[in-house]
Short mmCIF file of N, CA and C and ligand atoms in Angstrom, two decimals:
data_model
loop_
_atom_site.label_atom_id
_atom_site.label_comp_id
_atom_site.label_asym_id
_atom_site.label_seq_id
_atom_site.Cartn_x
_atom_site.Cartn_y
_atom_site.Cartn_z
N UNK X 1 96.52 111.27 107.49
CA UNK X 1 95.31 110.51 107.13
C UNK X 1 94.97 109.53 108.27
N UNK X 2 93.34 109.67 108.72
CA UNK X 2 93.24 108.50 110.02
C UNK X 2 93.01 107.42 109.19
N UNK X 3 93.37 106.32 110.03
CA UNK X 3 93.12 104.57 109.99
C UNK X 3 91.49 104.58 109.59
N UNK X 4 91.01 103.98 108.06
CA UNK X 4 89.69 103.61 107.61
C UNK X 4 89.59 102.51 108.01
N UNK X 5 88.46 102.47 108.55
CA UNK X 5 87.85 101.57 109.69
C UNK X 5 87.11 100.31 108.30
N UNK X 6 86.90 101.23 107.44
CA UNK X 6 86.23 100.41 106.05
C UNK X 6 87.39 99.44 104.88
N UNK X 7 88.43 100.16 104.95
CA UNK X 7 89.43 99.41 104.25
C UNK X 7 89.60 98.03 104.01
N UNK X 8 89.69 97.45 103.00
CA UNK X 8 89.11 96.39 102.51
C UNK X 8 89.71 95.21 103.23
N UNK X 9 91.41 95.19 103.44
CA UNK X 9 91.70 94.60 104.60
C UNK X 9 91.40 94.34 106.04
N UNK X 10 90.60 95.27 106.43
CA UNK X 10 89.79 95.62 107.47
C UNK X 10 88.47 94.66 108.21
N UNK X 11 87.90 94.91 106.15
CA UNK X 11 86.86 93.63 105.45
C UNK X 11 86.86 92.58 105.83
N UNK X 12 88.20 91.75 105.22
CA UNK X 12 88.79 90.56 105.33
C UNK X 12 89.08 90.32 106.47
N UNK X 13 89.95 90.84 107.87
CA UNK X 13 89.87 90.52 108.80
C UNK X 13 88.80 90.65 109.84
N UNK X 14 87.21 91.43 109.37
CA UNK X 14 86.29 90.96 110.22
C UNK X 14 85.18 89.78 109.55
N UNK X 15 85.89 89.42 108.30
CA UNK X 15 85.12 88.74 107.74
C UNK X 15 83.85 88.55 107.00
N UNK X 16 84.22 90.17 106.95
CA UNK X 16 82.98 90.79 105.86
C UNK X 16 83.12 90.77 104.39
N UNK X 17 84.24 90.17 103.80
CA UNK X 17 84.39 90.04 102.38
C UNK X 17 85.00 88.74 102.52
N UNK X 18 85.46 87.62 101.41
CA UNK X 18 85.84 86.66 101.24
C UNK X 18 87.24 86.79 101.46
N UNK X 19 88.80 86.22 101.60
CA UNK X 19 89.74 85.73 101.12
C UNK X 19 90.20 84.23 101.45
N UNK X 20 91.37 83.91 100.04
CA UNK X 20 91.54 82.63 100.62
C UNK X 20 92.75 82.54 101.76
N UNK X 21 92.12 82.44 102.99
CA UNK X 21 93.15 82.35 104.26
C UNK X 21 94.16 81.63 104.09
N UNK X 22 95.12 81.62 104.66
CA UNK X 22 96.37 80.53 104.63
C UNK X 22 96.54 80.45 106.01
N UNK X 23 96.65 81.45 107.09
CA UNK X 23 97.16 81.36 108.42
C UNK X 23 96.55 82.23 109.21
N UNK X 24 96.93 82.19 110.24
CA UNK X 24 96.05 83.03 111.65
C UNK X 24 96.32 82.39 112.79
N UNK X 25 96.87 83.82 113.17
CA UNK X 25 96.61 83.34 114.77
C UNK X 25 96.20 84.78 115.59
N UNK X 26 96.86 84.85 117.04
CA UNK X 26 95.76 85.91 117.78
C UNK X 26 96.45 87.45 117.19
N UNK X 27 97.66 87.30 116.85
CA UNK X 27 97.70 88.89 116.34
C UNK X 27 97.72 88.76 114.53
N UNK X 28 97.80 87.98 113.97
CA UNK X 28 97.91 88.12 112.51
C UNK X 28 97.18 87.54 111.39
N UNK X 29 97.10 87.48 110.25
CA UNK X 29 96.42 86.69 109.30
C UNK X 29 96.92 86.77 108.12
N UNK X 30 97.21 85.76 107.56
CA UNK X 30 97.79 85.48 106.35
C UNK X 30 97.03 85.64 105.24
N UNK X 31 96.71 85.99 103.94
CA UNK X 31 95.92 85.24 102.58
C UNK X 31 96.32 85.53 101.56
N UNK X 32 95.91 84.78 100.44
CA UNK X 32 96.58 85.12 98.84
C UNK X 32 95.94 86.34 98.70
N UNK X 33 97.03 86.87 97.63
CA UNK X 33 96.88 88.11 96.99
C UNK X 33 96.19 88.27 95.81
N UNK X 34 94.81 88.82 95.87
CA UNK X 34 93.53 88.26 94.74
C UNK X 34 94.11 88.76 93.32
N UNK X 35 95.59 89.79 93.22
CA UNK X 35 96.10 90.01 92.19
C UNK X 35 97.54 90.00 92.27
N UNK X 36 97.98 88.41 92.08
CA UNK X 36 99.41 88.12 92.36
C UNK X 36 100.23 88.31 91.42
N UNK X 37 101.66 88.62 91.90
CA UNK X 37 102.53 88.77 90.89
C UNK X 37 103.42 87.83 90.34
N UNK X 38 103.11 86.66 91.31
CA UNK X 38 103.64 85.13 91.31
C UNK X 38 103.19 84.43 91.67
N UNK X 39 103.17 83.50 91.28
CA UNK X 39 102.07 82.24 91.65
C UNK X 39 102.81 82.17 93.23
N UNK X 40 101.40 82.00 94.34
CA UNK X 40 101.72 82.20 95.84
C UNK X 40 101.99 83.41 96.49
N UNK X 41 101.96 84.30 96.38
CA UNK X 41 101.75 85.48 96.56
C UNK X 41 101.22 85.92 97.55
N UNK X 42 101.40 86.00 98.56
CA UNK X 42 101.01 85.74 99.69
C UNK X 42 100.97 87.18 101.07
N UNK X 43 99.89 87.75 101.35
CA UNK X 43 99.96 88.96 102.57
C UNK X 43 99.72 88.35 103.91
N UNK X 44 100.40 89.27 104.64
CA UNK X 44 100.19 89.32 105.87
C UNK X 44 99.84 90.37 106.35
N UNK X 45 99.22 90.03 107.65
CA UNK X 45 98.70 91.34 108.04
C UNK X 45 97.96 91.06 109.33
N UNK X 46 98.69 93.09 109.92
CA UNK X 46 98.11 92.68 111.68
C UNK X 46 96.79 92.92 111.93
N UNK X 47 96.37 92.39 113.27
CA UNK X 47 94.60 92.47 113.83
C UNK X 47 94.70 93.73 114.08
N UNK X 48 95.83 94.70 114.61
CA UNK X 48 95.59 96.25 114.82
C UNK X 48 95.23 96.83 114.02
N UNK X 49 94.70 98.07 114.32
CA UNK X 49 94.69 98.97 113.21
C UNK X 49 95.98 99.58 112.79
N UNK X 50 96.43 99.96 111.76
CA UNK X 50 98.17 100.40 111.40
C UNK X 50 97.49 100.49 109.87
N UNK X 51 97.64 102.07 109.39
CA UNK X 51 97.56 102.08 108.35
C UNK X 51 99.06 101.61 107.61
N UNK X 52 100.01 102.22 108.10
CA UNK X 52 101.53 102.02 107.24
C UNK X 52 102.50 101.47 108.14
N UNK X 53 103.50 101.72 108.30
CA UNK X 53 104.63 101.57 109.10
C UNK X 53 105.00 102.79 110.01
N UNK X 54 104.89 103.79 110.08
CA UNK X 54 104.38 104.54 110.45
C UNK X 54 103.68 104.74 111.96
N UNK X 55 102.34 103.81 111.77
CA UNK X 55 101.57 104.04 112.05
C UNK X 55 101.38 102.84 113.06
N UNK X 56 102.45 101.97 112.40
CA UNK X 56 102.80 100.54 113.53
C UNK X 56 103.25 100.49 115.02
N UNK X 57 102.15 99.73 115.77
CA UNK X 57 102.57 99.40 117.10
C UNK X 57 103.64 98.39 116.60
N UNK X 58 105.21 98.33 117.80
CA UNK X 58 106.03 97.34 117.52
C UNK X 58 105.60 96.31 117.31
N UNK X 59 105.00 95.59 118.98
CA UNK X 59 104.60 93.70 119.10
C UNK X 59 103.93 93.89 117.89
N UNK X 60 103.00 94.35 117.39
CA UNK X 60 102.08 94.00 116.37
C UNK X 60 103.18 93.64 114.86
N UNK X 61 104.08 94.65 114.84
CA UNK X 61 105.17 94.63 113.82
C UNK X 61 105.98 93.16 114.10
N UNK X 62 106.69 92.79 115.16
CA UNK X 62 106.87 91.68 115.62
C UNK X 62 106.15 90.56 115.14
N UNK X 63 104.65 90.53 115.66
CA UNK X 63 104.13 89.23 115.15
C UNK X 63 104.02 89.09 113.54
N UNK X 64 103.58 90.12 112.80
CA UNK X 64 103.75 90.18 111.10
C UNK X 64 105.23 89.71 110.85
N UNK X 65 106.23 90.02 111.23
CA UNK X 65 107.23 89.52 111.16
C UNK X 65 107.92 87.88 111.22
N UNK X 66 107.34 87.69 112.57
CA UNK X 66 107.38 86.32 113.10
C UNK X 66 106.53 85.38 112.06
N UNK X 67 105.20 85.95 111.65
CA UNK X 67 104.12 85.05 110.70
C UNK X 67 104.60 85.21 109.38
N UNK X 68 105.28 86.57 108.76
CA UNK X 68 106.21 86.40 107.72
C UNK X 68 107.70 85.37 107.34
N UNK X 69 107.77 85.54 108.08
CA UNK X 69 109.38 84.30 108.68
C UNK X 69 108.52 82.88 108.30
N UNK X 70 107.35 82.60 108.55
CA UNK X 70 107.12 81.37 108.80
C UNK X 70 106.38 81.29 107.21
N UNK X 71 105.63 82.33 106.96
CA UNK X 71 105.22 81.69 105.68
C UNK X 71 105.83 82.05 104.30
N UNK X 72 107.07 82.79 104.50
CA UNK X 72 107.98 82.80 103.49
C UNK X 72 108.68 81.61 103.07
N UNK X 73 109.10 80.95 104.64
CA UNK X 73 110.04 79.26 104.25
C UNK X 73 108.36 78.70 103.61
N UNK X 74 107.76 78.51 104.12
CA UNK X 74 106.52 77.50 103.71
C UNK X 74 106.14 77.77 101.91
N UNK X 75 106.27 79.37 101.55
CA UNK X 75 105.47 79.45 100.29
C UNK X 75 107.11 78.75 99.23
N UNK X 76 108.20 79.21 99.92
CA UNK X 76 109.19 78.85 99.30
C UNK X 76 109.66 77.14 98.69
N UNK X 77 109.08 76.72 99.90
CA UNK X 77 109.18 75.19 99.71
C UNK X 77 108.20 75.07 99.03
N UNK X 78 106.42 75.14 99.30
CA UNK X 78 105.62 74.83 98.11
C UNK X 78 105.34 75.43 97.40
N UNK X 79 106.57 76.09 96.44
CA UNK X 79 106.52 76.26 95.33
C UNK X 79 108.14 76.38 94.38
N UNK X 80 109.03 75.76 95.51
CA UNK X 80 109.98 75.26 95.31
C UNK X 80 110.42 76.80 94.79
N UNK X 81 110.44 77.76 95.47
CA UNK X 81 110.95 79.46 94.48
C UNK X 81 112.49 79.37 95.07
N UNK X 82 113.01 79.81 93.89
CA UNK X 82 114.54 80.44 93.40
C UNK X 82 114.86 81.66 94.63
N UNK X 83 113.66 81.96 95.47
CA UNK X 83 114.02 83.49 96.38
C UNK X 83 112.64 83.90 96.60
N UNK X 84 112.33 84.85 98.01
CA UNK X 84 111.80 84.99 98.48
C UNK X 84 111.66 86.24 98.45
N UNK X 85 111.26 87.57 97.98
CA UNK X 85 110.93 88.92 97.92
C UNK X 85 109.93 89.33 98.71
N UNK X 86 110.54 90.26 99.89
CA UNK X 86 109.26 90.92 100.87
C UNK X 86 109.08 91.73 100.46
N UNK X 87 107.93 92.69 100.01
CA UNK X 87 107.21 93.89 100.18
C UNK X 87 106.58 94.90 100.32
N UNK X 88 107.15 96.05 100.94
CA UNK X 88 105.67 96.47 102.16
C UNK X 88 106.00 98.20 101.87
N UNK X 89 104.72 98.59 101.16
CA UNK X 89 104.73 100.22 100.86
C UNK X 89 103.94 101.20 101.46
N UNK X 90 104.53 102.48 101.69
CA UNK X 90 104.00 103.25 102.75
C UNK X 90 103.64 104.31 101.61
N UNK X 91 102.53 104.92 101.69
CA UNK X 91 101.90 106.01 100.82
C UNK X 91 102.14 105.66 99.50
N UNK X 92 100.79 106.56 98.54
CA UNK X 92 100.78 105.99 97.61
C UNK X 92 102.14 106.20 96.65
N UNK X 93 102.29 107.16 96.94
CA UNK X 93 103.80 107.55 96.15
C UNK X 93 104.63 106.38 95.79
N UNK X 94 104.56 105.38 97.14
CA UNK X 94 105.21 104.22 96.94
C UNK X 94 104.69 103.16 96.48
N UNK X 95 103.42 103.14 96.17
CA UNK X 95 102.59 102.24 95.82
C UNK X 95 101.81 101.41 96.61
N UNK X 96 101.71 102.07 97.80
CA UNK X 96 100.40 101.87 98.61
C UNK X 96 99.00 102.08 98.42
N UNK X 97 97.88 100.89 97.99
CA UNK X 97 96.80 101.01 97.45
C UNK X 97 95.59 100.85 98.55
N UNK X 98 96.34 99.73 99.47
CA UNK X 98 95.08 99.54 100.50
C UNK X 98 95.58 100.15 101.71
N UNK X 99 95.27 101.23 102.56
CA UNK X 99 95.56 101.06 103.93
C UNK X 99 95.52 100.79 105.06
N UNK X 100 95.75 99.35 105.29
CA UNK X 100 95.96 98.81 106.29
C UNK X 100 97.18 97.91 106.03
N UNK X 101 98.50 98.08 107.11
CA UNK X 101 99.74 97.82 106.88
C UNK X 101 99.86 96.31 106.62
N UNK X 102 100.78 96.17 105.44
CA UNK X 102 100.53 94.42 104.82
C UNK X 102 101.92 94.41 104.35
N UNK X 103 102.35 93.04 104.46
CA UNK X 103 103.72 92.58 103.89
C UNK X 103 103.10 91.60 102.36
N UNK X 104 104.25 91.91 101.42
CA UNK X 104 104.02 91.25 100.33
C UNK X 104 104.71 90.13 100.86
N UNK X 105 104.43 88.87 100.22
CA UNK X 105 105.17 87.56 100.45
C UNK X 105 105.89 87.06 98.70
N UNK X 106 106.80 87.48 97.98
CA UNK X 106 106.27 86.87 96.80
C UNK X 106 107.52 85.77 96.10
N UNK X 107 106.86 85.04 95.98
CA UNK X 107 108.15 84.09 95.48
C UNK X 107 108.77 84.48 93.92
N UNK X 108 109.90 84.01 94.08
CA UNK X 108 110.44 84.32 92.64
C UNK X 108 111.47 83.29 92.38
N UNK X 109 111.44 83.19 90.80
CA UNK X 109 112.32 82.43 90.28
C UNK X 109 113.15 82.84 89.06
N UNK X 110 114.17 82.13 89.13
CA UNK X 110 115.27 82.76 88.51
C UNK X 110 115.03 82.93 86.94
N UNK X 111 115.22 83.95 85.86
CA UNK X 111 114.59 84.45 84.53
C UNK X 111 113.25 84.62 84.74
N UNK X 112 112.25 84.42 85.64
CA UNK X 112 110.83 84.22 85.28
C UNK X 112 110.54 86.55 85.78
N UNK X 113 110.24 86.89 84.75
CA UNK X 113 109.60 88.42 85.49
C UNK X 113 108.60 88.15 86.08
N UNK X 114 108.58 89.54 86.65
CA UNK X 114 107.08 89.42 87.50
C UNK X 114 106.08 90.15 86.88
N UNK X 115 104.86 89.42 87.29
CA UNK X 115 103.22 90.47 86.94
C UNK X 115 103.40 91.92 87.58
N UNK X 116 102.88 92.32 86.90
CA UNK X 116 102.64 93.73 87.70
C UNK X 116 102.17 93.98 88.85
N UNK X 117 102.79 94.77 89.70
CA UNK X 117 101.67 94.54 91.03
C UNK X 117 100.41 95.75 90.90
N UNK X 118 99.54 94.66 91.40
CA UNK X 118 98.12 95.43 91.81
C UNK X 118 97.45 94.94 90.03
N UNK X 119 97.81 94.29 89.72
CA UNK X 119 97.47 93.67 88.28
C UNK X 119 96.50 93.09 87.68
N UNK X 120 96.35 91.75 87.39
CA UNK X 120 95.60 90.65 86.91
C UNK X 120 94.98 90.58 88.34
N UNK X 121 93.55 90.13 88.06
CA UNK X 121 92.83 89.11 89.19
C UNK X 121 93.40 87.42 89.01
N UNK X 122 93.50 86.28 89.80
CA UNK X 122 93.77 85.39 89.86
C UNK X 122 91.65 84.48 90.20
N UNK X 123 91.84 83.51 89.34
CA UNK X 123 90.63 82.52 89.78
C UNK X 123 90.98 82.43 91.40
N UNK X 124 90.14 82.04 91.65
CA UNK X 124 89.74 81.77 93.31
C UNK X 124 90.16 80.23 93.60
N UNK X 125 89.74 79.70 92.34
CA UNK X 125 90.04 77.95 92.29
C UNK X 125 91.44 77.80 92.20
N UNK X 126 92.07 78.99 91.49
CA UNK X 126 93.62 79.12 91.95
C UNK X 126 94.23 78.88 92.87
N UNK X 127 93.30 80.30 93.70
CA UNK X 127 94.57 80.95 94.31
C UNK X 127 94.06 79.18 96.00
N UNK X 128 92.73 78.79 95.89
CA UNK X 128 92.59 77.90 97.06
C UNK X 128 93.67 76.97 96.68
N UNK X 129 94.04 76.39 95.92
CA UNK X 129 94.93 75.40 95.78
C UNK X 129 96.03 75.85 95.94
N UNK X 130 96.25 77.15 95.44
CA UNK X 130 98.00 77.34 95.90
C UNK X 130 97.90 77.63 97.48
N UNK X 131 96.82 77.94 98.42
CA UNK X 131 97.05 78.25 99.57
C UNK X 131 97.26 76.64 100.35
N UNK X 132 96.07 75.37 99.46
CA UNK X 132 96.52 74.66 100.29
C UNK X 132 97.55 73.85 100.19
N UNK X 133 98.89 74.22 99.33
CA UNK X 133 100.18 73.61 99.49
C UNK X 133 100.77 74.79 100.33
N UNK X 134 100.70 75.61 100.31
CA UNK X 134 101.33 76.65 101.18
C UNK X 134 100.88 76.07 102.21
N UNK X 135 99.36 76.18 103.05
CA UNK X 135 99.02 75.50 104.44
C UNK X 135 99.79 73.88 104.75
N UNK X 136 100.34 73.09 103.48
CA UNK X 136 100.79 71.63 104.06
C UNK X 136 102.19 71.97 104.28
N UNK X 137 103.05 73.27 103.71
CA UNK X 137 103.92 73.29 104.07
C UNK X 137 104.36 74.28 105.35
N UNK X 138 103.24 74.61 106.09
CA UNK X 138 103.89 75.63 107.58
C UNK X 138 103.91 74.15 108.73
N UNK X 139 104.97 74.65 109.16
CA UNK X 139 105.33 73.75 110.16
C UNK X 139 104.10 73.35 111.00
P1 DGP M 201 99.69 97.62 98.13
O1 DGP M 201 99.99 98.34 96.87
O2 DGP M 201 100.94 97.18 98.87
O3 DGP M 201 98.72 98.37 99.00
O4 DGP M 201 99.03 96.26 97.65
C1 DGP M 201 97.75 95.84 97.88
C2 DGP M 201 97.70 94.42 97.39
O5 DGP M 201 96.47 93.87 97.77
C3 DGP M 201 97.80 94.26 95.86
O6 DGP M 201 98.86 93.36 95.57
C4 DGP M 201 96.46 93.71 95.43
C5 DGP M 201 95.90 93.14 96.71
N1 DGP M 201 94.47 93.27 96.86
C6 DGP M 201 93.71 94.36 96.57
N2 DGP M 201 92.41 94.14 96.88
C7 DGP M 201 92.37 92.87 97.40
C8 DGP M 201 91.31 92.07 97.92
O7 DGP M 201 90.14 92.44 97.96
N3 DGP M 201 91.65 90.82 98.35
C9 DGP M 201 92.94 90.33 98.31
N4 DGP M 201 93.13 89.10 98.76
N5 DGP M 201 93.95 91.07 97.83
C10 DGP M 201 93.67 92.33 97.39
#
């Protein structure tokens, strides 16, 4: 399958649809997940095109990595989570819905289950406030 040039992540990083940002820089971009499975919930994702892993240039894998590292401690502290769960699915088999390659960020706490993923929509008035304790907590 080629890289959709339309893919909604695609959207979001030319700024043709809304999200609430958390981070960015020249290879990556952070934002809440408009259907989280925990409060803070958080993607990343590269400026390349990369439908999966797969399909990933390294550096580009690198910087998602590096911007994951940073906003995992950050969502962890503001929101004080029990643990930090990454997750990142390749075809749908695995539960890959959008393609363009994205890391889940999701906090978790100890007894609390999780939402389903790909689930509930979250308010917007939400999810901006949980991004901006996440943004006071990146270094
Ligand atoms: P995956 O199954 O890994 O491809 O998960 C895609 C995630 O993206 C899922 O948790 C829901 C989320 N999502 C889907 N559409 C949108 C959107 O338009 N905006 C945002 N912020 N998240 C979305």
């Amino acid at each position: 399958m080629a890289y959709d040039k339309d893919n909604i992540f695609a959207k979001i990083l030319h700024g043709e649809i809304p999200a609430v940002i958390v981070y960015e820089d020249d290879q990556t971009l952070a934002f809440m997940d408009v259907m989280p499975q925990s409060p803070g919930h958080t993607l990343v994702i590269p400026k390349t095109e990369a439908e999966d892993l797969f399909d990933l240039d390294l550096e580009a894998g690198a910087a998602v990595l590096r911007t994951s590292q940073r906003l995992a401690r950050a969502v962890q502290e503001a929101f004080g989570a029990d643990g930090i769960m990454i997750n990142q699915f390749n075809g749908p088999a695995a539960g890959q819905s959008v393609f363009h390659y994205h890391v889940h960020i999701v906090p978790r706490f100890d007894g609390v289950p999780l939402r389903r993923h790909s689930g509930d929509m979250e308010d917007t008035a939400v999810l901006e406030e949980q991004a901006a304790k996440i943004r006071q907590a990146l270094d």
